[in-house]
mmCIF file of C-alpha atoms and ligand atoms in Angstrom:
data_model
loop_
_atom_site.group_PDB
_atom_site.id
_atom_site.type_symbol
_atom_site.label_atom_id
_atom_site.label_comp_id
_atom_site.label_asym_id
_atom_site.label_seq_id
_atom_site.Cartn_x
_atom_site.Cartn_y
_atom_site.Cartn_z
ATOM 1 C CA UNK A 53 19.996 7.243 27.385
ATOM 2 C CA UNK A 54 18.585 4.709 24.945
ATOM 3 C CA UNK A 55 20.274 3.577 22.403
ATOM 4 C CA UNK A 56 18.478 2.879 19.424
ATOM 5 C CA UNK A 57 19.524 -0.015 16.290
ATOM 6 C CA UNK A 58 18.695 -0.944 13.108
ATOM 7 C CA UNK A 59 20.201 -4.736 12.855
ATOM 8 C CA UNK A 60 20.235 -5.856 9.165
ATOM 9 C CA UNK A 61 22.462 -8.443 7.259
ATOM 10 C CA UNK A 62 24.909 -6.118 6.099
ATOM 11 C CA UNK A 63 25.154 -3.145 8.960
ATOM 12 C CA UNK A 64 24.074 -2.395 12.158
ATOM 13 C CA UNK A 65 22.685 1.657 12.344
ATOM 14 C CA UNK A 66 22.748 3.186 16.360
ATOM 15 C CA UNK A 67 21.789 6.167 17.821
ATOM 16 C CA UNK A 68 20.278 7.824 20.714
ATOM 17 C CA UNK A 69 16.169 7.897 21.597
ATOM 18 C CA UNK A 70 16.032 11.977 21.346
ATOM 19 C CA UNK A 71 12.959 13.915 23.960
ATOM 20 C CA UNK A 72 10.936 14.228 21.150
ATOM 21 C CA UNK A 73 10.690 10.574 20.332
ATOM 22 C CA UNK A 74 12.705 10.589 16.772
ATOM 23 C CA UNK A 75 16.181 8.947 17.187
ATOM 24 C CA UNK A 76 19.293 10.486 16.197
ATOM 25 C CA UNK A 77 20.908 8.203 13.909
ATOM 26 C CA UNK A 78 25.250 8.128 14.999
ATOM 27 C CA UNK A 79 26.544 5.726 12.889
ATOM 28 C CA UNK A 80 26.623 2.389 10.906
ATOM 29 C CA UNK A 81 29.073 -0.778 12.005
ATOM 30 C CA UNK A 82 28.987 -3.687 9.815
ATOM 31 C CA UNK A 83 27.367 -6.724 11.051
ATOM 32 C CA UNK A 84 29.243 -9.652 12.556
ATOM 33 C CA UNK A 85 26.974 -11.879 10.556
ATOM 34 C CA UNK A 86 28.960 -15.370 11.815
ATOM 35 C CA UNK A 87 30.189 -14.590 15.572
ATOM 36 C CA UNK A 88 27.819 -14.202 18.572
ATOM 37 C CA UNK A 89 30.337 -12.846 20.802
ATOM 38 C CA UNK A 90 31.339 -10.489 17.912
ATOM 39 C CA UNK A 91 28.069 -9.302 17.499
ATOM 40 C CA UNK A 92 27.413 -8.924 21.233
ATOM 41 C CA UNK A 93 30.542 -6.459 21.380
ATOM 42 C CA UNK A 94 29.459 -4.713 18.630
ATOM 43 C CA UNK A 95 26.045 -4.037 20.446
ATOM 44 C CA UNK A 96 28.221 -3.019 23.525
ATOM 45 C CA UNK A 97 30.111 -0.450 21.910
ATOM 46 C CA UNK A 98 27.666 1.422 20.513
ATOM 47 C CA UNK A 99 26.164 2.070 23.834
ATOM 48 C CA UNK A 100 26.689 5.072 26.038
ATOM 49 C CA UNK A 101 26.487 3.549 29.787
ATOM 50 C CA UNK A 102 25.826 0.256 30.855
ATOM 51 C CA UNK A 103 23.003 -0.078 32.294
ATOM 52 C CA UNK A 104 20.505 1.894 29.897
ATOM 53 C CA UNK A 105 17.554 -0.381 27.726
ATOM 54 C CA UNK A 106 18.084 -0.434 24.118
ATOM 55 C CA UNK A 107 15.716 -1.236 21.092
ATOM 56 C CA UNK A 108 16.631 -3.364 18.094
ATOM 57 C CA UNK A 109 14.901 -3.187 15.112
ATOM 58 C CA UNK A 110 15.078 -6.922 13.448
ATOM 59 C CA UNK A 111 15.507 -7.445 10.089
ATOM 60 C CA UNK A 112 14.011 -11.497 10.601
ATOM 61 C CA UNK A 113 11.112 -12.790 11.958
ATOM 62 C CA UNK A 114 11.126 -12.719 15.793
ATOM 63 C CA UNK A 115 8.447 -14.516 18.002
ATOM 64 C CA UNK A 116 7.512 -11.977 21.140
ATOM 65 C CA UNK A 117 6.183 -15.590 22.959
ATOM 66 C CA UNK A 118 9.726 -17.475 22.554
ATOM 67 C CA UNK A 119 12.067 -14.644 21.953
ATOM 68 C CA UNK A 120 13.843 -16.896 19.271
ATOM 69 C CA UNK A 121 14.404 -15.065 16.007
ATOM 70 C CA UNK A 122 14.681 -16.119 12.141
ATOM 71 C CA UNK A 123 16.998 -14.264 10.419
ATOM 72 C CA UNK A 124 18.811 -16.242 7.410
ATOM 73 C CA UNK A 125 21.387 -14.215 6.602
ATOM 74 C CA UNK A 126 22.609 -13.153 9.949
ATOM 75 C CA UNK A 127 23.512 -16.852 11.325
ATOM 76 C CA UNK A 128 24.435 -16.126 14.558
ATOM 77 C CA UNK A 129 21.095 -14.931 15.324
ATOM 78 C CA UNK A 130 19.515 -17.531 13.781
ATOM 79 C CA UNK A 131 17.127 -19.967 15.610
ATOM 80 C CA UNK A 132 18.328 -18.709 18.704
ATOM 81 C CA UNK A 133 16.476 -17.070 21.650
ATOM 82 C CA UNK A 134 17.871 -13.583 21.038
ATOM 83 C CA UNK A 135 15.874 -11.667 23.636
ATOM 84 C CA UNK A 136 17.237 -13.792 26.625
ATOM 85 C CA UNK A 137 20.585 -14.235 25.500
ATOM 86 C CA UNK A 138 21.413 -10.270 24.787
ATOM 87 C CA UNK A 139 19.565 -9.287 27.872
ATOM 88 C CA UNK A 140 22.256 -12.073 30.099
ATOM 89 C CA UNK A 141 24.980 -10.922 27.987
ATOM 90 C CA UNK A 142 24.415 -7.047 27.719
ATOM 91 C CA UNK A 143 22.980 -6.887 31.197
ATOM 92 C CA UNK A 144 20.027 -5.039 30.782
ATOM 93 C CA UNK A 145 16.297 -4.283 29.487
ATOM 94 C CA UNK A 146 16.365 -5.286 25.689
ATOM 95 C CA UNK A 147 13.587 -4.853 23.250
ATOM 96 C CA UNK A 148 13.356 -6.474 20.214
ATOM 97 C CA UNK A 149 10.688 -5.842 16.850
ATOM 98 C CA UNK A 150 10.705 -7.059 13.610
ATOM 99 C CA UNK A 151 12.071 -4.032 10.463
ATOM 100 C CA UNK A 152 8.373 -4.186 8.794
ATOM 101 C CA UNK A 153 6.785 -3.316 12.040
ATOM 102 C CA UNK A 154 8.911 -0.460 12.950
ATOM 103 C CA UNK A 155 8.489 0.639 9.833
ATOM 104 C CA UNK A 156 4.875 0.782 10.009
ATOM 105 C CA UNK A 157 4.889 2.205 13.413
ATOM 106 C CA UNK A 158 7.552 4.820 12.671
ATOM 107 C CA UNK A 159 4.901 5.620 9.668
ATOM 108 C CA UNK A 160 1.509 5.953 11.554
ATOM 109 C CA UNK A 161 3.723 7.797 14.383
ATOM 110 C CA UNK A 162 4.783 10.332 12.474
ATOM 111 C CA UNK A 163 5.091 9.584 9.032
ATOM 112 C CA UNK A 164 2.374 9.502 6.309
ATOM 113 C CA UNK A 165 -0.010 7.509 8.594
ATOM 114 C CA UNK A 166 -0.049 10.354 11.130
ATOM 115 C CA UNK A 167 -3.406 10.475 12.288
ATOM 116 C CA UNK A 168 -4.697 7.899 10.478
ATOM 117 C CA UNK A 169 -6.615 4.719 11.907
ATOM 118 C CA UNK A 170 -5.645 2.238 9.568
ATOM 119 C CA UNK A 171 -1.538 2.139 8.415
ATOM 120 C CA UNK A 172 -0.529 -1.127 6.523
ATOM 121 C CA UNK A 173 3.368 -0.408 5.971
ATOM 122 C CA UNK A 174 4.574 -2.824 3.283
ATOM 123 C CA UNK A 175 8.313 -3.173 2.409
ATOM 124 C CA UNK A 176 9.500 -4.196 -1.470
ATOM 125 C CA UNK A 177 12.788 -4.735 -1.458
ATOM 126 C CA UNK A 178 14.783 -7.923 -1.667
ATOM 127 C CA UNK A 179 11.981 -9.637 0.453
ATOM 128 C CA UNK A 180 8.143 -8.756 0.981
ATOM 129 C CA UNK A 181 6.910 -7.274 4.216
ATOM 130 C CA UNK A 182 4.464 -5.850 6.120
ATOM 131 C CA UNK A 183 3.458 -4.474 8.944
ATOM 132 C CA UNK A 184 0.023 -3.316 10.662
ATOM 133 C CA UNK A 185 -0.592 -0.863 13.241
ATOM 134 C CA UNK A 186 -4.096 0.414 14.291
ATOM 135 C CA UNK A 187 -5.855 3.417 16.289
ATOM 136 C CA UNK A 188 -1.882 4.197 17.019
ATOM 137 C CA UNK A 189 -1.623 0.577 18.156
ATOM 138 C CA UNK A 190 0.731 -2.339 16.136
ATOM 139 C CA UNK A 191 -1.373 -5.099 15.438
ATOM 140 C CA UNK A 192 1.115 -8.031 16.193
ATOM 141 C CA UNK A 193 -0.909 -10.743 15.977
ATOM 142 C CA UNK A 194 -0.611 -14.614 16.514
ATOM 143 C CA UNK A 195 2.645 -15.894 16.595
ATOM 144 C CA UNK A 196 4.199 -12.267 16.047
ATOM 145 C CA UNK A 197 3.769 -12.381 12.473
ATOM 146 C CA UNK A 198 0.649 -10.258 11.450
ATOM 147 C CA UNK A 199 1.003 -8.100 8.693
ATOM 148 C CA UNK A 200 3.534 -10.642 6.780
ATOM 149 C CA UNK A 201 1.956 -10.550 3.615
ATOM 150 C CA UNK A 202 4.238 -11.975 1.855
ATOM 151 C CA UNK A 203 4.108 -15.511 2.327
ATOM 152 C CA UNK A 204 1.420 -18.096 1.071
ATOM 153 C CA UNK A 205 1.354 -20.127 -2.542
ATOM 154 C CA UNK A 206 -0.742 -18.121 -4.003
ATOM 155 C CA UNK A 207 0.841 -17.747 -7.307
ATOM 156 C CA UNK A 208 -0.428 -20.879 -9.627
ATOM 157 C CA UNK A 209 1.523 -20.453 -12.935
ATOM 158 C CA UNK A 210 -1.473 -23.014 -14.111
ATOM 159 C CA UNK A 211 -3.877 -20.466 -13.845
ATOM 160 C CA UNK A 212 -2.809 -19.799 -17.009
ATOM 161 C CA UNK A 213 -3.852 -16.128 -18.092
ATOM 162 C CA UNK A 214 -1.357 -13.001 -17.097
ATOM 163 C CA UNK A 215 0.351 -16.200 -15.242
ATOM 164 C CA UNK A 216 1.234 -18.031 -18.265
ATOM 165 C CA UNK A 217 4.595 -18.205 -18.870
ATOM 166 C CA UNK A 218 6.066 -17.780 -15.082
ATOM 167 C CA UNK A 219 7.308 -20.675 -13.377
ATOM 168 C CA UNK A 220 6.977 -22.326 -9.493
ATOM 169 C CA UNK A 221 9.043 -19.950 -7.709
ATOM 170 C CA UNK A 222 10.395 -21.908 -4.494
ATOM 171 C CA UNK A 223 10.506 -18.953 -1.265
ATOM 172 C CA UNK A 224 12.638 -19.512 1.758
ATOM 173 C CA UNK A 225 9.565 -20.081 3.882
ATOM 174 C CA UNK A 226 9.477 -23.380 2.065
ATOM 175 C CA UNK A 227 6.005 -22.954 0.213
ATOM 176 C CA UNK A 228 5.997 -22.247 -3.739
ATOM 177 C CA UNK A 229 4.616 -19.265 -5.051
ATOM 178 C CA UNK A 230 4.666 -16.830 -2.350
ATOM 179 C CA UNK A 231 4.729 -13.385 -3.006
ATOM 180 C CA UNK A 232 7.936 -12.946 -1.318
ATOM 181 C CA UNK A 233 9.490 -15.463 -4.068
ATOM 182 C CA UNK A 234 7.416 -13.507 -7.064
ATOM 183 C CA UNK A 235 7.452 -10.062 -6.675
ATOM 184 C CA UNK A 236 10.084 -9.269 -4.073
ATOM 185 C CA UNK A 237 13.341 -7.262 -6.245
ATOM 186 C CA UNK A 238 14.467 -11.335 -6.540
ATOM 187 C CA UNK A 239 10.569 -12.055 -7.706
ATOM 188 C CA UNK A 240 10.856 -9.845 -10.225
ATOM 189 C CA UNK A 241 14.450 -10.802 -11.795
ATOM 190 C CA UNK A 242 13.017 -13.806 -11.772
ATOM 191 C CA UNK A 243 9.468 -13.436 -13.474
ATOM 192 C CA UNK A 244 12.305 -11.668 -16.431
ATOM 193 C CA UNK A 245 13.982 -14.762 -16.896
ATOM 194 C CA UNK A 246 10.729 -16.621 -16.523
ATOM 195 C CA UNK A 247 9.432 -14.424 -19.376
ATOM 196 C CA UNK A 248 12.647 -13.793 -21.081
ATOM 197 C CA UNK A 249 15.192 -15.893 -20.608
ATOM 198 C CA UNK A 250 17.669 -13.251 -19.422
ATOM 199 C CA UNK A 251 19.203 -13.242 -15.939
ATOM 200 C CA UNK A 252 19.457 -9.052 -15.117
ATOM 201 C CA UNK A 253 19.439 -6.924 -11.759
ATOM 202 C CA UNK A 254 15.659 -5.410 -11.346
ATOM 203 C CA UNK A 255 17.524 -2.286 -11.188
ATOM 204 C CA UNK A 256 18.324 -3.050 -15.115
ATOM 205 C CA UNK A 257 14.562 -4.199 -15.066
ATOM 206 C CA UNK A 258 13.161 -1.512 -13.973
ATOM 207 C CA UNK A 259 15.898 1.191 -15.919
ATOM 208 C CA UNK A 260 14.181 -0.604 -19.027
ATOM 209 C CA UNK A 261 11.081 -0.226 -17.962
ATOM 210 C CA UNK A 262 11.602 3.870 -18.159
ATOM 211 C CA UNK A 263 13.123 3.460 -21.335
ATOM 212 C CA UNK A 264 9.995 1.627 -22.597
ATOM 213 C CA UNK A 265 11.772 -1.723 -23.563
ATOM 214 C CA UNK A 266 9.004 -4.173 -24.085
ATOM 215 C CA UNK A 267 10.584 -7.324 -22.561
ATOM 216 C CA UNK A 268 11.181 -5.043 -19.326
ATOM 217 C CA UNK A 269 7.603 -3.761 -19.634
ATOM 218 C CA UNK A 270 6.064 -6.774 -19.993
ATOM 219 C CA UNK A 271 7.934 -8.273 -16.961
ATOM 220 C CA UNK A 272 7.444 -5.314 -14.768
ATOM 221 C CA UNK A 273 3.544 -5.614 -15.932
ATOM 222 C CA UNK A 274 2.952 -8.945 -14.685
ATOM 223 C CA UNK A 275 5.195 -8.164 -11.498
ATOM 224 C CA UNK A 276 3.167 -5.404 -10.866
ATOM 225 C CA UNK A 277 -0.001 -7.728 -11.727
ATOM 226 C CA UNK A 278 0.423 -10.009 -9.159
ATOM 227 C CA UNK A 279 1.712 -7.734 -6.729
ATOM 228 C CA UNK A 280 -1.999 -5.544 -6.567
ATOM 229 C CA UNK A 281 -3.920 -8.608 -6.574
ATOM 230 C CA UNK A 282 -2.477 -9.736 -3.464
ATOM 231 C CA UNK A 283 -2.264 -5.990 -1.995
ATOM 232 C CA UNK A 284 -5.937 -5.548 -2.760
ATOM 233 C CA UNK A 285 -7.378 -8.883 -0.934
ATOM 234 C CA UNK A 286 -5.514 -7.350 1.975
ATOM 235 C CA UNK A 287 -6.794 -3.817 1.415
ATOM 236 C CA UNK A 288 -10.863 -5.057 1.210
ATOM 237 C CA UNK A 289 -9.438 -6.778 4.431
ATOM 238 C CA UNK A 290 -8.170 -4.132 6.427
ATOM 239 C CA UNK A 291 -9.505 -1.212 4.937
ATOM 240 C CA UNK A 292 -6.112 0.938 5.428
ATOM 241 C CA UNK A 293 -6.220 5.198 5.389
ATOM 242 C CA UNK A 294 -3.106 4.619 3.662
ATOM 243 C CA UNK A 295 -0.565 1.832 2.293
ATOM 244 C CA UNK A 296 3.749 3.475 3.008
ATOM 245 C CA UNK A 297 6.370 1.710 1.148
ATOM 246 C CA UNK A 298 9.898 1.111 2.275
ATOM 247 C CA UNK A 299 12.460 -0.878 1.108
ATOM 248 C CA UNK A 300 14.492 -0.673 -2.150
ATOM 249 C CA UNK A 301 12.004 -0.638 -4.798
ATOM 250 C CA UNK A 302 10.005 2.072 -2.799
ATOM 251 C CA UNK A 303 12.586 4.805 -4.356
ATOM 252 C CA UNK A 304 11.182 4.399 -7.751
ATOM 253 C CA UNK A 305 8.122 6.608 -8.035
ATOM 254 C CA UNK A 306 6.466 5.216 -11.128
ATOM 255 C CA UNK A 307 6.886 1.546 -10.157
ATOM 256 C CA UNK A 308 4.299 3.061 -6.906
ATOM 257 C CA UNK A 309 2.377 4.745 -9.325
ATOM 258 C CA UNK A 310 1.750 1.614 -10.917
ATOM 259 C CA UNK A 311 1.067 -0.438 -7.841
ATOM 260 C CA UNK A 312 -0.794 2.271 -6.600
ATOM 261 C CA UNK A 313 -3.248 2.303 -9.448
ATOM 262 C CA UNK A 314 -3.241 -1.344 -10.333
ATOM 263 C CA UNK A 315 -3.992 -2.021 -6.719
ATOM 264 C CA UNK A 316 -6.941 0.510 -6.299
ATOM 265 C CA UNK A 317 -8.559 -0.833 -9.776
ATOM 266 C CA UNK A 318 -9.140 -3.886 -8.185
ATOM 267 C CA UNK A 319 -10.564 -3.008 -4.523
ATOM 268 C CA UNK A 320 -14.027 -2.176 -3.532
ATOM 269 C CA UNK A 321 -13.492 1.544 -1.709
ATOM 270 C CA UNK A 322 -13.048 4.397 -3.778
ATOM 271 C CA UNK A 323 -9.785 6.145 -2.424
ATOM 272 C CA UNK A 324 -10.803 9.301 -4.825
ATOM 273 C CA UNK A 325 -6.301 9.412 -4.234
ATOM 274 C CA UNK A 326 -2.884 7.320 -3.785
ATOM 275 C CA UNK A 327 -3.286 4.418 -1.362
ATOM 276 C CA UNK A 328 0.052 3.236 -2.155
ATOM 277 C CA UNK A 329 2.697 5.491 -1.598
ATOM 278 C CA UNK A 330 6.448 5.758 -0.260
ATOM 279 C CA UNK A 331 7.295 6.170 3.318
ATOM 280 C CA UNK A 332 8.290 9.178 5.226
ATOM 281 C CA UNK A 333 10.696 6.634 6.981
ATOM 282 C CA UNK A 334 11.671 4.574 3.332
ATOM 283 C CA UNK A 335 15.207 4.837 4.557
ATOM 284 C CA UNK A 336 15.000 4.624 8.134
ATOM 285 C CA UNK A 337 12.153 3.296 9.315
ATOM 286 C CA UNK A 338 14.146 0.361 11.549
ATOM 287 C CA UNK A 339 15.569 3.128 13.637
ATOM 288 C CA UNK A 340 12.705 5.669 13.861
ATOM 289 C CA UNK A 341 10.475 2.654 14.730
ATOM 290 C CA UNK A 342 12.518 1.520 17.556
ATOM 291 C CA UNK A 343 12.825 4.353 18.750
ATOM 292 C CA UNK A 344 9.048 4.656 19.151
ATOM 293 C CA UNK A 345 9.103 1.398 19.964
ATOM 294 C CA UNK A 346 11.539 2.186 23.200
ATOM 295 C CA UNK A 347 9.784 5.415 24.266
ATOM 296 C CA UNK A 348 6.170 3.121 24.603
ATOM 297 C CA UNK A 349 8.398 0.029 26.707
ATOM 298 C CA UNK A 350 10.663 1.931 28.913
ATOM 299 C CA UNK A 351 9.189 5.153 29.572
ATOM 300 C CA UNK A 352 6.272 6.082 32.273
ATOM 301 C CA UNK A 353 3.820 7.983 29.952
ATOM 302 C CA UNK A 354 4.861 6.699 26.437
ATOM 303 C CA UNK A 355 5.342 10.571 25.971
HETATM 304 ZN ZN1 ZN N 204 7.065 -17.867 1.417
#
């Protein structure tokens, strides 16, 4: 039996690799953020039998060549070479992919990129993601990281423009202006207070926004601004069937909407229909795409 997770900074979701390839999900743990050994036990427990592979859906960058994973807020996984050291310390096969990809595989699997021969999963949530899977196959690129849109100084506040009035937004990857630091949930709180001088939650942002306030519109606006012209340099790129959203922001329909047809204004194919839209797997795409994930490593036919 393989046992499925879905590792993120606050909880760890398990459950089984069903026959028919989706994963039944059998409960959440939270995550020993601090304590290796911790963490390891917590793995353990949520397995059946000791010997079975599982799959781990990442919620960090990790490098397939090294087997060392990023992941800020989950320090004992930090900088270390995860891979090796679960598979010594659990005792057997371990696989390991990044959320945004098993998103985006979960999604051209069987989600809204069934069929489809281009699927660009994004996530838009408290960071910016992405993850690419063609003809049925994820695309993971040099370095593991293909598909992470997110990060690049491409927002110049100079520009002047729809830019004036935003500031050098400093992301975690250590460049300025990344997409990830403008128009993540964070990005957005923090184009408001660029804007407006008032610190709120984007979930007060984008309640506004409904309401019609104008500083709320106006920030949401240029948030939205930025976020298609980035999306649509990618889409002229990669020419995706379709474009799933996960992650917290994906729940709110007409912040999609808006992407959606901001985003399509600005590329050269007509879509005649939504590019942009949210995920089958918005709310478990970690688990679903490890699952797939697992059934493609460990099994003969991939069936
Ligand atoms: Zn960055």
């Amino acid at each position: 039996m393989i046992t499925c997770f879905d590792i993120g900074g606050s909880f760890i979701r398990h459950g089984a690799l069903q026959e028919n390839g989706s994963v039944a999900e059998s409960g959440r743990v939270a995550t020993p953020g601090d304590d290796w050994n911790a963490f390891v036990a917590a793995i353990s427990a949520c397995t059946e039998d000791s010997h079975s592979p599982i799959s781990i859906s990442l919620a960090g960058a990790f490098d397939e060549r090294t087997g060392f994973a990023e992941v800020a807020n989950i320090p004992c996984l930090d900088k270390r070479p995860v891979l090796e050291d679960l598979q010594t310390a659990l005792d057997r096969p371990v696989l390991i992919i990044n959320d945004a990809n098993a998103f985006a595989l979960a999604e051209a699997t069987a989600g809204t990129g069934r069929g489809k021969a281009v699927v660009f999963g994004i996530i838009l949530g408290s960071g910016v993601g992405g993850g690419l899977v063609i003809d049925g196959k994820l695309v993971k690129g040099f370095g593991g990281i293909a598909g992470e849109w997110g990060h690049g100084p491409v927002v110049d506040p100079t520009a002047g423009g729809q830019l004036q009035g935003l500031e050098h937004y400093p992301c975690g990857c250590g460049q300025t202006g990344c997409i990830d630091a403008a128009c993540s949930a964070r990005g957005m709180e923090r184009i408001h207070l660029s804007l407006h001088r008032r610190a709120v939650s984007s979930t007060e942002i984008t309640s506004a926004w409904h309401a019609n306030d104008p500083a709320a519109t106006a920030t949401v606006e240029a948030w939205a601004t930025l976020l298609s012209r980035a999306l649509s340099v990618l889409v002229n790129t990669l020419g995706p069937d379709v474009i799933p959203v996960s992650g917290g922001l994906a729940n709110d329909g007409a912040l999609l909407d808006l992407i959606d047809r901001k985003s399509r204004a600005l590329v050269l194919a007509d879509y005649g229909g939504p590019l942009v839209t949210k995920g089958r797997f918005a709310d478990n795409g970690g688990l679903q795409g490890a699952g797939i994930a697992a059934r493609l490593a460990f099994t003969e036919t991939g069936a």
